[in-house]
Structure formats: structure tokens, C-alpha cells
Amino acid sequence: MCGRQPHTSMHIDGSTRIVGVFGAPITHTASPAMHNAAFEALGMNWVYVPFHVEAANLRSALTGMRDMGMAGINLTVPHKVPAVGLVDNIDSEARHIGALNTIVVEDGKLRGFNTDAHGFAAALQEEFNLSLQGLRVVVLGAGGAARAIAVKCALEGATEIVIANRTVSNTEPIVREIAPRLTKCRGIGLDRPALARVIAGAKLVVNATSVGLRDGDALRLDASMFSSDQYVFDVVYRPAETELLRAAAQAGAQTANGLGMLLHQGAKAFEIWTKQKAPLAVMRRALQAAIGGDA
Ligand code: ATR
């Protein structure tokens, strides 16, 4: 044989522990590459498998996952919110967020976590050396990712959070969860003068919409809205530099894409399932290779 040898030497036997991810669609997930590289690097007899599970089948899939002796599962679209009602107990941060992305089976019971929130905070720390304590934050978007991020900001001591979303009414459930109990929080639309004003007053701006994933979609924020003492984080990681990050970088702001969040949510899930420290460097390399090396 010539060329490169296959990387994996996977061995499945009667003691292999199984984890994975349920979603629909699921074909584009980069998580198997990240987790299987970690198992291999640590010489663990574990495997991570993606499963296409439709919304209507989540309950039976979770029961089956438990009954088949799997160690746990990740959840992605469309399962994160419905899963809250299908587990035996929930970590308190995940309860605030109202969405789960990780379940571990412990003594036959399903325990739910949200490691997206941890992934976000860990990425901010790693990329910007920034803690959320005392920050004024603008979160763009009001879907599942925005909710995890906004609630995490509130739980970690951000002093003010503005949720800016195309459909203002979609911000209401997030605002109700956060204000006034956790911190100051309000929702606004994406109209430019109001958005420019709140961005000007923020230290951290986070894009948690799906805008940036597709060509043609744009939030139409330009460099004049940012300044060099700001941090701008985009949950999108492909492309590695979205229009938003380009505009912010032009203004001298520090920028980071969502790769670090994806990595750290995975690392936390790995640790919840295996009770072992996640091999971050291995997982990061595998992720970068899986998403095309452009991040
Ligand atoms: P996720 O769970 O990944 O956060 P989601 O729940 O589908 O995804 O949420 C997508 C977010 O992107 C929403 O905030 C959505 O705005 P609406 O609430 O108005 O739908 C936002 N979004 C999607 N496409 C958009 C676009 N072209 N312009 C502005 N916002 C957009």
C-alpha cells in the first residue's frame, strides 16, 4: 500500500462502551471525529456513534439508549429542549437554560446537562482571557444557542444583557428567565440605530444566530459599530471568519469563532461520561480536520 495509513485502529468487543449523538439531520456532525480521536489517544475501549433520531422518537430512543447499556448521549437539533421533560434529573445550570445537550446514564437513571454554556465560557477564557463577571453583553439571536449563552452570562455575573433578535417576541422567554432575578436583561429588534447604541455600550458581543452559516445571510453590522476595546464572539465556526468577525476585526476588536465553544462543550461531555480529563489538544486537532481545516 502507498499513501497514508488509516489513522484509526478501532477495536469493538463485548466491553466497548458506547456514547453518541441523537439529531435530525445528523450527517454533518463533527463530534464523532473529536470524541473517537480522544478515546483512541487515551487507549479507551469506547466509541462515539451518530444516530438519526426524529423528534417523535426521542423518548423511545432515550429509553433504548439506557436499556442497551450505553454510557450516555449528546443531543442536537431538534432534541435539546424536549429532552428536558424526558430525563430523571437535571443539572441546575441546564434547568435555568431549559435545554440539554448531554445525558449520562447513572445507576439506570438519565441525568441531563447543558455543556454548550460551559463551552462558551471556557472558549471566552481561552481565546480572550475574559471572564463574564461584570460585563455588559449583547447577544444576537434568541434560539437555543442564544439562550444557553445569555443564561450563562447571567449566572457568571454579567451586569447587563441585551438580547437582539429579528423577531423581538422570541426574546421574551429568555428575558423572563434572566430578569430581574439573575441580572438586568431586555430584548430589542435588529433595527440599526438601537442596535448600534447597545453595541457601543457593550464589552462583549456574541452572534448566536445562524446567520453567517450561509452565503447571502448577513446581519449587516459594519466596522463603524465596533471599537478596539471590545470582544466579538461568533458561534459559527464554518466559515472560520464570518462577515461579523471581519467587520469587528477591522475596527480593532478581538474576535473568535465558535470552534472553541464546540471543542469545550465536547470536552465537558467527555468528562461527564468517562470521569477522565479530556485530551484537549487531540480533540481540537480532530475537530479542525473534520470541519475542513479552515478554522
Ligand atoms: P439554534 O438552536 O442553533 O440557536 P434556532 O433556535 O433555529 O437555532 O435559532 C436561530 C436564530 O437565528 C434565531 O434567533 C433567528 O431569529 P428569529 O427568532 O427571528 O427566527 C436567527 N436567524 C436565523 N436566520 C436569520 C436571519 N436571516 N437574520 C436574522 N436572524 C436570523
Coordinates of C-alpha atoms and ligand atoms in Angstrom, one line a residue:
M1 CA 0.0 0.0 0.0
C2 CA 1.1 3.5 -0.6
G3 CA 0.0 6.8 0.8
R4 CA -1.1 7.4 4.4
Q5 CA -2.2 4.6 6.6
P6 CA -5.6 4.8 8.0
H7 CA -5.5 6.7 11.3
T8 CA -7.8 4.5 13.4
S9 CA -7.2 1.1 14.9
M10 CA -10.7 0.8 16.3
H11 CA -11.5 -2.4 18.1
I12 CA -15.0 -3.2 19.1
D13 CA -15.7 -6.1 21.5
G14 CA -18.1 -7.1 24.3
S15 CA -16.8 -4.5 26.7
T16 CA -16.8 -1.5 24.4
R17 CA -18.7 1.5 26.0
I18 CA -21.0 3.4 23.6
V19 CA -21.8 7.1 23.5
G20 CA -23.0 9.2 20.6
V21 CA -25.4 11.9 19.4
F22 CA -29.1 11.9 18.5
G23 CA -30.2 14.5 15.9
A24 CA -32.1 15.1 12.7
P25 CA -30.3 15.9 10.5
I26 CA -27.1 14.3 11.8
T27 CA -24.9 13.7 8.8
H28 CA -22.7 16.8 9.2
T29 CA -21.7 16.3 12.9
A30 CA -18.0 16.7 13.7
S31 CA -18.4 15.2 17.2
P32 CA -17.6 11.6 16.3
A33 CA -14.2 12.7 14.9
M34 CA -13.5 14.7 18.1
H35 CA -14.6 12.0 20.6
N36 CA -13.2 9.0 18.8
A37 CA -9.8 10.6 18.5
A38 CA -9.9 11.2 22.3
F39 CA -10.8 7.6 23.1
E40 CA -8.1 6.4 20.8
A41 CA -5.4 8.7 22.2
L42 CA -6.2 7.6 25.7
G43 CA -6.4 3.9 24.7
M44 CA -10.0 3.7 25.9
N45 CA -12.4 1.0 24.7
W46 CA -15.1 3.5 23.9
V47 CA -16.9 4.5 20.7
Y48 CA -19.0 7.6 19.7
V49 CA -21.7 7.0 17.1
P50 CA -24.1 9.4 15.4
F51 CA -27.8 8.3 15.3
H52 CA -30.5 9.8 13.1
V53 CA -33.4 10.2 15.6
E54 CA -36.6 12.0 14.5
A55 CA -38.3 14.3 17.1
A56 CA -41.3 11.9 17.5
N57 CA -38.9 9.1 18.5
L58 CA -36.7 10.9 21.1
R59 CA -38.5 9.3 24.1
S60 CA -38.1 5.7 22.9
A61 CA -34.5 6.4 21.7
L62 CA -33.5 7.6 25.2
T63 CA -35.2 4.6 26.8
G64 CA -33.4 2.3 24.3
M65 CA -30.1 4.1 24.9
R66 CA -30.4 3.4 28.6
D67 CA -31.7 -0.2 28.2
M68 CA -28.8 -1.1 25.8
G69 CA -26.3 -0.1 28.5
M70 CA -25.0 3.0 26.7
A71 CA -23.0 5.3 28.8
G72 CA -24.7 8.5 27.6
I73 CA -25.6 10.6 24.6
N74 CA -25.3 14.1 23.1
L75 CA -28.4 15.8 21.8
T76 CA -28.6 18.2 18.9
V77 CA -31.4 19.8 16.8
P78 CA -34.3 19.3 17.4
H79 CA -33.9 17.5 20.7
K80 CA -32.3 19.9 23.2
V81 CA -35.5 21.4 24.6
P82 CA -37.9 18.4 24.5
A83 CA -35.3 16.3 26.3
V84 CA -35.8 18.4 29.5
G85 CA -39.1 16.6 30.1
L86 CA -37.6 13.1 29.4
V87 CA -34.8 12.7 31.9
D88 CA -34.9 11.7 35.6
N89 CA -32.9 14.7 36.9
I90 CA -31.2 17.8 35.6
D91 CA -28.1 19.8 36.5
S92 CA -29.1 23.2 37.8
E93 CA -27.4 25.2 35.1
A94 CA -29.2 23.2 32.4
R95 CA -32.5 23.7 34.2
H96 CA -32.0 27.5 34.0
I97 CA -31.2 27.2 30.3
G98 CA -34.1 24.9 29.6
A99 CA -32.2 22.8 27.2
L100 CA -29.9 19.7 27.4
N101 CA -27.1 18.6 25.1
T102 CA -25.6 15.9 27.2
I103 CA -27.2 13.0 29.1
V104 CA -25.3 10.5 31.3
V105 CA -26.7 7.2 32.5
E106 CA -26.0 6.7 36.2
D107 CA -27.5 3.8 38.1
G108 CA -30.1 3.3 35.4
K109 CA -31.2 6.9 35.6
L110 CA -30.8 9.7 33.0
R111 CA -29.1 12.9 34.2
G112 CA -29.1 15.9 31.9
F113 CA -26.6 18.7 31.4
N114 CA -26.0 21.6 29.1
T115 CA -22.3 21.7 28.2
D116 CA -22.8 24.4 25.5
A117 CA -22.9 27.0 28.2
H118 CA -19.7 25.7 29.7
G119 CA -18.2 25.6 26.2
F120 CA -19.0 29.2 25.6
A121 CA -17.4 30.4 28.9
A122 CA -14.3 28.2 28.5
A123 CA -13.8 29.5 25.0
L124 CA -14.0 33.1 26.1
Q125 CA -11.5 32.4 28.8
E126 CA -9.1 30.6 26.4
E127 CA -9.4 32.9 23.4
F128 CA -9.8 36.3 25.2
N129 CA -8.7 35.6 28.8
L130 CA -12.1 37.1 29.6
S131 CA -14.4 36.3 32.4
L132 CA -18.1 37.2 32.3
Q133 CA -18.2 38.8 35.7
G134 CA -19.2 42.5 35.5
L135 CA -19.6 42.6 31.7
R136 CA -22.2 44.3 29.6
V137 CA -23.1 41.8 26.8
V138 CA -25.1 41.9 23.6
V139 CA -26.4 38.5 22.4
L140 CA -27.6 38.4 18.8
G141 CA -30.3 35.8 18.4
A142 CA -32.9 34.1 20.6
G143 CA -32.8 30.4 19.7
G144 CA -31.3 27.6 21.7
A145 CA -27.7 28.7 21.4
A146 CA -28.6 32.3 22.4
R147 CA -30.5 31.1 25.4
A148 CA -27.6 28.9 26.7
I149 CA -25.2 31.8 26.2
A150 CA -27.4 34.5 27.7
V151 CA -28.2 32.4 30.8
K152 CA -24.5 31.5 31.3
C153 CA -23.6 35.2 31.1
A154 CA -26.2 35.9 33.8
L155 CA -25.1 33.1 36.0
E156 CA -21.5 34.2 35.8
G157 CA -22.2 37.7 36.9
A158 CA -22.7 39.8 33.7
T159 CA -24.2 43.1 34.8
E160 CA -26.4 43.8 31.8
I161 CA -27.5 41.6 28.9
V162 CA -29.3 42.8 25.8
I163 CA -30.8 40.1 23.5
A164 CA -31.2 41.5 20.0
N165 CA -33.3 39.4 17.6
R166 CA -35.0 39.6 14.3
T167 CA -38.3 38.6 16.0
V168 CA -38.4 40.6 19.2
S169 CA -41.1 38.4 20.7
N170 CA -38.8 35.4 20.7
T171 CA -36.5 37.2 23.2
E172 CA -39.3 37.2 25.8
P173 CA -38.8 33.7 27.3
I174 CA -35.0 34.4 27.7
V175 CA -35.6 37.8 29.3
R176 CA -38.2 36.3 31.7
E177 CA -35.7 33.6 32.8
I178 CA -32.9 36.1 33.5
A179 CA -34.6 39.4 34.6
P180 CA -34.9 40.5 37.3
R181 CA -33.7 37.5 39.3
L182 CA -30.3 37.0 37.8
T183 CA -29.4 40.3 36.2
K184 CA -30.6 43.2 34.1
C185 CA -31.8 41.9 30.7
R186 CA -34.1 43.2 27.9
G187 CA -34.9 42.3 24.3
I188 CA -34.7 44.5 21.2
G189 CA -35.0 44.1 17.4
L190 CA -32.2 44.3 14.8
D191 CA -33.0 47.9 13.7
R192 CA -29.8 49.7 13.2
P193 CA -29.8 52.8 15.4
A194 CA -31.0 50.9 18.5
L195 CA -28.6 48.0 17.9
A196 CA -25.6 50.4 17.2
R197 CA -26.4 52.1 20.6
V198 CA -26.4 48.9 22.6
I199 CA -23.3 47.5 20.9
A200 CA -21.5 50.8 21.6
G201 CA -22.2 50.3 25.3
A202 CA -21.1 46.6 25.4
K203 CA -17.8 44.9 26.2
L204 CA -18.8 41.6 24.6
V205 CA -20.9 41.0 21.5
V206 CA -21.9 37.4 20.7
N207 CA -23.6 36.2 17.5
A208 CA -25.8 33.3 18.4
T209 CA -27.9 33.4 15.3
S210 CA -27.4 31.0 12.4
V211 CA -26.5 34.0 10.2
G212 CA -23.1 33.6 8.8
L213 CA -23.5 29.9 8.1
R214 CA -24.9 30.5 4.6
D215 CA -23.7 32.9 1.9
G216 CA -26.1 35.8 1.4
D217 CA -27.3 35.9 5.0
A218 CA -25.9 38.8 6.8
L219 CA -26.6 40.8 10.0
R220 CA -25.2 43.9 8.2
L221 CA -23.2 45.0 11.1
D222 CA -20.2 47.0 9.9
A223 CA -16.9 48.1 11.4
S224 CA -18.2 51.5 12.4
M225 CA -20.3 49.8 15.1
F226 CA -17.3 48.2 16.9
S227 CA -14.3 49.5 18.7
S228 CA -10.9 48.3 19.7
D229 CA -11.7 47.7 23.4
Q230 CA -14.4 45.1 22.5
Y231 CA -14.6 41.3 22.2
V232 CA -16.7 39.8 19.5
F233 CA -17.5 36.1 19.5
D234 CA -19.4 34.2 16.7
V235 CA -20.9 30.7 17.4
V236 CA -20.5 30.0 13.7
Y237 CA -17.2 28.2 13.0
R238 CA -17.5 27.4 9.3
P239 CA -16.6 29.7 7.6
A240 CA -13.8 30.5 10.1
E241 CA -14.3 34.2 9.6
T242 CA -17.8 35.4 9.2
E243 CA -18.8 38.9 7.9
L244 CA -19.4 39.9 11.5
L245 CA -15.9 38.9 12.7
R246 CA -14.3 40.6 9.7
A247 CA -16.1 43.9 10.5
A248 CA -15.2 43.7 14.2
A249 CA -11.6 42.9 13.4
Q250 CA -11.4 45.9 11.0
A251 CA -12.4 48.0 14.0
G252 CA -9.6 46.5 16.1
A253 CA -11.9 44.4 18.3
Q254 CA -10.6 41.0 19.4
T255 CA -12.5 38.2 17.7
A256 CA -13.1 34.4 18.0
N257 CA -15.3 32.0 16.1
G258 CA -17.3 29.1 17.6
L259 CA -14.6 26.3 17.3
G260 CA -13.5 26.7 20.9
M261 CA -17.1 26.5 22.1
L262 CA -17.6 23.3 20.1
L263 CA -14.4 21.9 21.5
H264 CA -15.1 22.7 25.1
Q265 CA -18.7 21.6 25.1
G266 CA -17.4 18.2 23.8
A267 CA -14.6 18.1 26.3
K268 CA -17.1 18.6 29.2
A269 CA -19.4 15.9 27.8
F270 CA -16.4 13.6 27.5
E271 CA -15.6 14.2 31.2
I272 CA -19.2 13.8 32.4
W273 CA -19.3 10.3 30.7
T274 CA -15.9 9.0 31.3
K275 CA -14.9 10.8 34.5
Q276 CA -11.5 11.3 32.9
K277 CA -9.8 14.5 31.8
A278 CA -10.4 15.3 28.2
P279 CA -7.3 15.4 25.9
L280 CA -8.0 18.9 24.5
A281 CA -5.2 19.1 22.0
V282 CA -6.1 15.8 20.4
M283 CA -9.8 16.8 20.3
R284 CA -9.0 20.2 18.8
R285 CA -6.9 18.7 16.0
A286 CA -9.5 16.2 15.2
L287 CA -12.2 18.9 15.0
Q288 CA -10.1 21.1 12.8
A289 CA -9.5 18.2 10.4
A290 CA -13.2 17.2 10.4
I291 CA -14.5 20.7 9.6
G292 CA -12.1 21.1 6.7
G293 CA -9.1 22.7 8.3
D294 CA -10.2 26.2 7.7
A295 CA -10.8 27.1 11.3
Ligands
ATR1 P1 -30.2 27.4 17.5 O1 -30.9 26.4 18.3 O2 -28.9 26.9 16.8 O3 -29.9 28.7 18.3 P2 -32.6 28.4 16.3 O4 -33.3 28.0 17.5 O5 -33.2 27.9 15.0 O6 -31.1 27.8 16.3 O7 -32.4 30.0 16.2 C1 -31.9 30.6 15.1 C2 -31.7 32.1 15.5 O8 -31.1 32.8 14.3 C3 -33.0 32.9 15.8 O9 -32.6 33.9 16.8 C4 -33.3 33.5 14.5 O10 -34.1 34.7 14.6 P3 -35.8 34.6 14.7 O11 -36.1 34.3 16.1 O12 -36.2 35.9 14.2 O13 -36.2 33.4 13.7 C5 -32.0 33.9 14.0 N1 -31.9 34.0 12.5 C6 -32.0 33.0 11.6 N2 -31.8 33.5 10.3 C7 -31.7 34.9 10.5 C8 -31.6 36.0 9.5 N3 -31.5 35.8 8.2 N4 -31.5 37.2 10.0 C9 -31.5 37.4 11.4 N5 -31.7 36.4 12.3 C10 -31.8 35.2 11.8

